């Protein structure tokens, strides 16, 4: 069972403010990998992460073709580091999109003034440490 602990919630939700935004790794349907920062990453609920996809480029294309993703979090100050493995679902309209947009950090939302972005919710299958040890799994 996945149950994101309070330390993870606090650190992930404040990652941008603390200078350590999360990194998302995705893979296209043809197997082409992509990796990049997602400064709006947040804990959505006890077993999911979410972010505001404002660029609508490669990660969005990859998620549509292959929902399997990994989110890397690392904070050198606290020495906390985790990998969150899961399946991403894109929400281009509807209440979940609105919920994620409402919780997106201002700095990231300001980069999408027309609010054309989409919400991506990642349902977690497992959480591992940097050594690959499974800390939690579905």
PDB file of C-alpha atoms in Angstrom:
ATOM      1  CA  UNK A   1       0.000   0.000   0.000  1.00  0.00           C
ATOM      2  CA  UNK A   2       1.219   3.513  -0.802  1.00  0.00           C
ATOM      3  CA  UNK A   3       0.870   6.109   1.964  1.00  0.00           C
ATOM      4  CA  UNK A   4       3.001   9.188   1.343  1.00  0.00           C
ATOM      5  CA  UNK A   5       4.494  10.174   4.700  1.00  0.00           C
ATOM      6  CA  UNK A   6       4.374  13.697   6.145  1.00  0.00           C
ATOM      7  CA  UNK A   7       8.099  14.322   5.528  1.00  0.00           C
ATOM      8  CA  UNK A   8       7.632  13.537   1.821  1.00  0.00           C
ATOM      9  CA  UNK A   9       4.547  15.757   1.635  1.00  0.00           C
ATOM     10  CA  UNK A  10       6.325  18.691   3.230  1.00  0.00           C
ATOM     11  CA  UNK A  11       9.490  18.400   1.162  1.00  0.00           C
ATOM     12  CA  UNK A  12       7.831  17.716  -2.205  1.00  0.00           C
ATOM     13  CA  UNK A  13       5.223  20.456  -1.726  1.00  0.00           C
ATOM     14  CA  UNK A  14       7.972  22.962  -0.892  1.00  0.00           C
ATOM     15  CA  UNK A  15      10.603  21.681  -3.317  1.00  0.00           C
ATOM     16  CA  UNK A  16      10.669  24.766  -5.558  1.00  0.00           C
ATOM     17  CA  UNK A  17      10.805  27.192  -2.618  1.00  0.00           C
ATOM     18  CA  UNK A  18      13.651  25.128  -1.144  1.00  0.00           C
ATOM     19  CA  UNK A  19      15.610  25.209  -4.403  1.00  0.00           C
ATOM     20  CA  UNK A  20      15.248  21.540  -5.273  1.00  0.00           C
ATOM     21  CA  UNK A  21      12.448  21.088  -7.826  1.00  0.00           C
ATOM     22  CA  UNK A  22      11.464  17.551  -8.749  1.00  0.00           C
ATOM     23  CA  UNK A  23      12.644  15.894 -11.943  1.00  0.00           C
ATOM     24  CA  UNK A  24      10.297  13.872 -14.149  1.00  0.00           C
ATOM     25  CA  UNK A  25      11.465  11.039 -16.389  1.00  0.00           C
ATOM     26  CA  UNK A  26       9.112   9.826 -19.107  1.00  0.00           C
ATOM     27  CA  UNK A  27       9.394   7.611 -22.170  1.00  0.00           C
ATOM     28  CA  UNK A  28       7.615   7.869 -25.504  1.00  0.00           C
ATOM     29  CA  UNK A  29       5.670   5.002 -27.000  1.00  0.00           C
ATOM     30  CA  UNK A  30       8.705   4.310 -29.183  1.00  0.00           C
ATOM     31  CA  UNK A  31      11.047   4.156 -26.197  1.00  0.00           C
ATOM     32  CA  UNK A  32      12.634   7.629 -26.472  1.00  0.00           C
ATOM     33  CA  UNK A  33      13.348   8.908 -22.940  1.00  0.00           C
ATOM     34  CA  UNK A  34      12.955  12.473 -21.718  1.00  0.00           C
ATOM     35  CA  UNK A  35      13.843  14.078 -18.419  1.00  0.00           C
ATOM     36  CA  UNK A  36      13.165  17.542 -17.035  1.00  0.00           C
ATOM     37  CA  UNK A  37      12.284  19.650 -14.049  1.00  0.00           C
ATOM     38  CA  UNK A  38       8.671  19.961 -12.941  1.00  0.00           C
ATOM     39  CA  UNK A  39       8.687  22.874 -10.534  1.00  0.00           C
ATOM     40  CA  UNK A  40       4.962  22.529  -9.845  1.00  0.00           C
ATOM     41  CA  UNK A  41       5.190  18.944  -8.531  1.00  0.00           C
ATOM     42  CA  UNK A  42       2.973  18.398  -5.480  1.00  0.00           C
ATOM     43  CA  UNK A  43       1.551  15.625  -3.364  1.00  0.00           C
ATOM     44  CA  UNK A  44      -2.011  15.339  -4.672  1.00  0.00           C
ATOM     45  CA  UNK A  45      -3.289  12.814  -2.141  1.00  0.00           C
ATOM     46  CA  UNK A  46      -1.905   9.999   0.018  1.00  0.00           C
ATOM     47  CA  UNK A  47      -0.913   7.883  -2.983  1.00  0.00           C
ATOM     48  CA  UNK A  48      -0.511  10.340  -5.876  1.00  0.00           C
ATOM     49  CA  UNK A  49       1.645  13.200  -7.059  1.00  0.00           C
ATOM     50  CA  UNK A  50       0.522  15.854  -9.540  1.00  0.00           C
ATOM     51  CA  UNK A  51       1.955  18.737 -11.574  1.00  0.00           C
ATOM     52  CA  UNK A  52       0.815  21.488 -13.898  1.00  0.00           C
ATOM     53  CA  UNK A  53       1.914  20.719 -17.484  1.00  0.00           C
ATOM     54  CA  UNK A  54       2.211  24.208 -18.929  1.00  0.00           C
ATOM     55  CA  UNK A  55       4.671  23.601 -21.792  1.00  0.00           C
ATOM     56  CA  UNK A  56       2.579  20.875 -23.461  1.00  0.00           C
ATOM     57  CA  UNK A  57       5.646  19.489 -25.202  1.00  0.00           C
ATOM     58  CA  UNK A  58       7.573  16.213 -24.966  1.00  0.00           C
ATOM     59  CA  UNK A  59       6.509  15.088 -21.487  1.00  0.00           C
ATOM     60  CA  UNK A  60       2.851  15.592 -22.388  1.00  0.00           C
ATOM     61  CA  UNK A  61       3.312  13.621 -25.612  1.00  0.00           C
ATOM     62  CA  UNK A  62       5.125  10.863 -23.732  1.00  0.00           C
ATOM     63  CA  UNK A  63       2.469  10.595 -21.014  1.00  0.00           C
ATOM     64  CA  UNK A  64      -0.203  10.213 -23.689  1.00  0.00           C
ATOM     65  CA  UNK A  65       1.769   7.401 -25.364  1.00  0.00           C
ATOM     66  CA  UNK A  66       3.206   5.694 -22.270  1.00  0.00           C
ATOM     67  CA  UNK A  67       1.897   6.561 -18.802  1.00  0.00           C
ATOM     68  CA  UNK A  68       4.836   5.056 -16.868  1.00  0.00           C
ATOM     69  CA  UNK A  69       6.948   7.781 -15.248  1.00  0.00           C
ATOM     70  CA  UNK A  70       9.455   8.288 -12.449  1.00  0.00           C
ATOM     71  CA  UNK A  71       9.760  11.434 -10.327  1.00  0.00           C
ATOM     72  CA  UNK A  72      13.080  12.113  -8.630  1.00  0.00           C
ATOM     73  CA  UNK A  73      13.200  14.216  -5.478  1.00  0.00           C
ATOM     74  CA  UNK A  74      16.486  15.136  -3.809  1.00  0.00           C
ATOM     75  CA  UNK A  75      17.119  17.781  -1.156  1.00  0.00           C
ATOM     76  CA  UNK A  76      20.789  18.167  -0.234  1.00  0.00           C
ATOM     77  CA  UNK A  77      19.987  20.184   2.906  1.00  0.00           C
ATOM     78  CA  UNK A  78      17.785  17.539   4.510  1.00  0.00           C
ATOM     79  CA  UNK A  79      19.574  14.677   2.725  1.00  0.00           C
ATOM     80  CA  UNK A  80      16.172  13.281   1.759  1.00  0.00           C
ATOM     81  CA  UNK A  81      15.924  11.598  -1.629  1.00  0.00           C
ATOM     82  CA  UNK A  82      13.255   9.418  -3.201  1.00  0.00           C
ATOM     83  CA  UNK A  83      12.093   8.077  -6.528  1.00  0.00           C
ATOM     84  CA  UNK A  84       8.330   7.938  -7.054  1.00  0.00           C
ATOM     85  CA  UNK A  85       7.303   5.387  -9.722  1.00  0.00           C
ATOM     86  CA  UNK A  86       3.827   5.435 -11.191  1.00  0.00           C
ATOM     87  CA  UNK A  87       1.334   5.890 -13.981  1.00  0.00           C
ATOM     88  CA  UNK A  88       0.466   9.385 -15.161  1.00  0.00           C
ATOM     89  CA  UNK A  89      -2.992  10.485 -16.245  1.00  0.00           C
ATOM     90  CA  UNK A  90      -3.521  13.705 -18.166  1.00  0.00           C
ATOM     91  CA  UNK A  91      -6.488  15.948 -17.294  1.00  0.00           C
ATOM     92  CA  UNK A  92      -6.992  18.639 -19.938  1.00  0.00           C
ATOM     93  CA  UNK A  93     -10.340  19.712 -18.472  1.00  0.00           C
ATOM     94  CA  UNK A  94     -12.635  18.922 -15.575  1.00  0.00           C
ATOM     95  CA  UNK A  95     -12.526  19.081 -11.791  1.00  0.00           C
ATOM     96  CA  UNK A  96      -9.153  17.377 -11.298  1.00  0.00           C
ATOM     97  CA  UNK A  97      -7.512  19.872 -13.667  1.00  0.00           C
ATOM     98  CA  UNK A  98      -9.089  22.678 -11.636  1.00  0.00           C
ATOM     99  CA  UNK A  99      -7.912  21.180  -8.327  1.00  0.00           C
ATOM    100  CA  UNK A 100      -4.310  20.850  -9.512  1.00  0.00           C
ATOM    101  CA  UNK A 101      -4.316  24.342 -11.039  1.00  0.00           C
ATOM    102  CA  UNK A 102      -5.639  25.805  -7.762  1.00  0.00           C
ATOM    103  CA  UNK A 103      -2.781  24.181  -5.835  1.00  0.00           C
ATOM    104  CA  UNK A 104       0.003  24.978  -8.326  1.00  0.00           C
ATOM    105  CA  UNK A 105       2.726  27.272  -7.002  1.00  0.00           C
ATOM    106  CA  UNK A 106       2.268  30.862  -8.134  1.00  0.00           C
ATOM    107  CA  UNK A 107       5.645  31.123  -9.889  1.00  0.00           C
ATOM    108  CA  UNK A 108       4.749  28.242 -12.185  1.00  0.00           C
ATOM    109  CA  UNK A 109       1.156  29.279 -12.777  1.00  0.00           C
ATOM    110  CA  UNK A 110       2.317  32.808 -13.653  1.00  0.00           C
ATOM    111  CA  UNK A 111       4.254  31.267 -16.566  1.00  0.00           C
ATOM    112  CA  UNK A 112       0.890  30.142 -17.980  1.00  0.00           C
ATOM    113  CA  UNK A 113      -1.113  33.399 -17.818  1.00  0.00           C
ATOM    114  CA  UNK A 114      -3.843  32.122 -20.143  1.00  0.00           C
ATOM    115  CA  UNK A 115      -4.146  28.897 -18.089  1.00  0.00           C
ATOM    116  CA  UNK A 116      -3.824  26.672 -21.141  1.00  0.00           C
ATOM    117  CA  UNK A 117      -1.970  23.975 -19.206  1.00  0.00           C
ATOM    118  CA  UNK A 118      -3.184  20.599 -18.105  1.00  0.00           C
ATOM    119  CA  UNK A 119      -3.010  18.648 -14.875  1.00  0.00           C
ATOM    120  CA  UNK A 120      -1.050  15.426 -14.685  1.00  0.00           C
ATOM    121  CA  UNK A 121      -1.780  13.087 -11.774  1.00  0.00           C
ATOM    122  CA  UNK A 122       0.661  10.270 -11.075  1.00  0.00           C
ATOM    123  CA  UNK A 123      -0.826   7.280  -9.284  1.00  0.00           C
ATOM    124  CA  UNK A 124       2.114   5.747  -7.448  1.00  0.00           C
ATOM    125  CA  UNK A 125       3.023   2.078  -7.764  1.00  0.00           C
ATOM    126  CA  UNK A 126       6.127   2.274  -5.583  1.00  0.00           C
ATOM    127  CA  UNK A 127       8.497   4.616  -3.775  1.00  0.00           C
ATOM    128  CA  UNK A 128      12.190   3.766  -3.672  1.00  0.00           C
ATOM    129  CA  UNK A 129      15.287   5.279  -2.127  1.00  0.00           C
ATOM    130  CA  UNK A 130      18.274   6.272  -4.237  1.00  0.00           C
ATOM    131  CA  UNK A 131      19.765   2.798  -3.858  1.00  0.00           C
ATOM    132  CA  UNK A 132      16.664   1.244  -5.410  1.00  0.00           C
ATOM    133  CA  UNK A 133      15.341  -0.227  -2.164  1.00  0.00           C
ATOM    134  CA  UNK A 134      11.544  -0.340  -2.226  1.00  0.00           C
ATOM    135  CA  UNK A 135      10.173   1.731   0.649  1.00  0.00           C
ATOM    136  CA  UNK A 136       6.505   1.363  -0.285  1.00  0.00           C
ATOM    137  CA  UNK A 137       4.607  -0.433  -3.024  1.00  0.00           C
ATOM    138  CA  UNK A 138       1.045  -0.893  -4.162  1.00  0.00           C
TER     139      UNK A 138
END
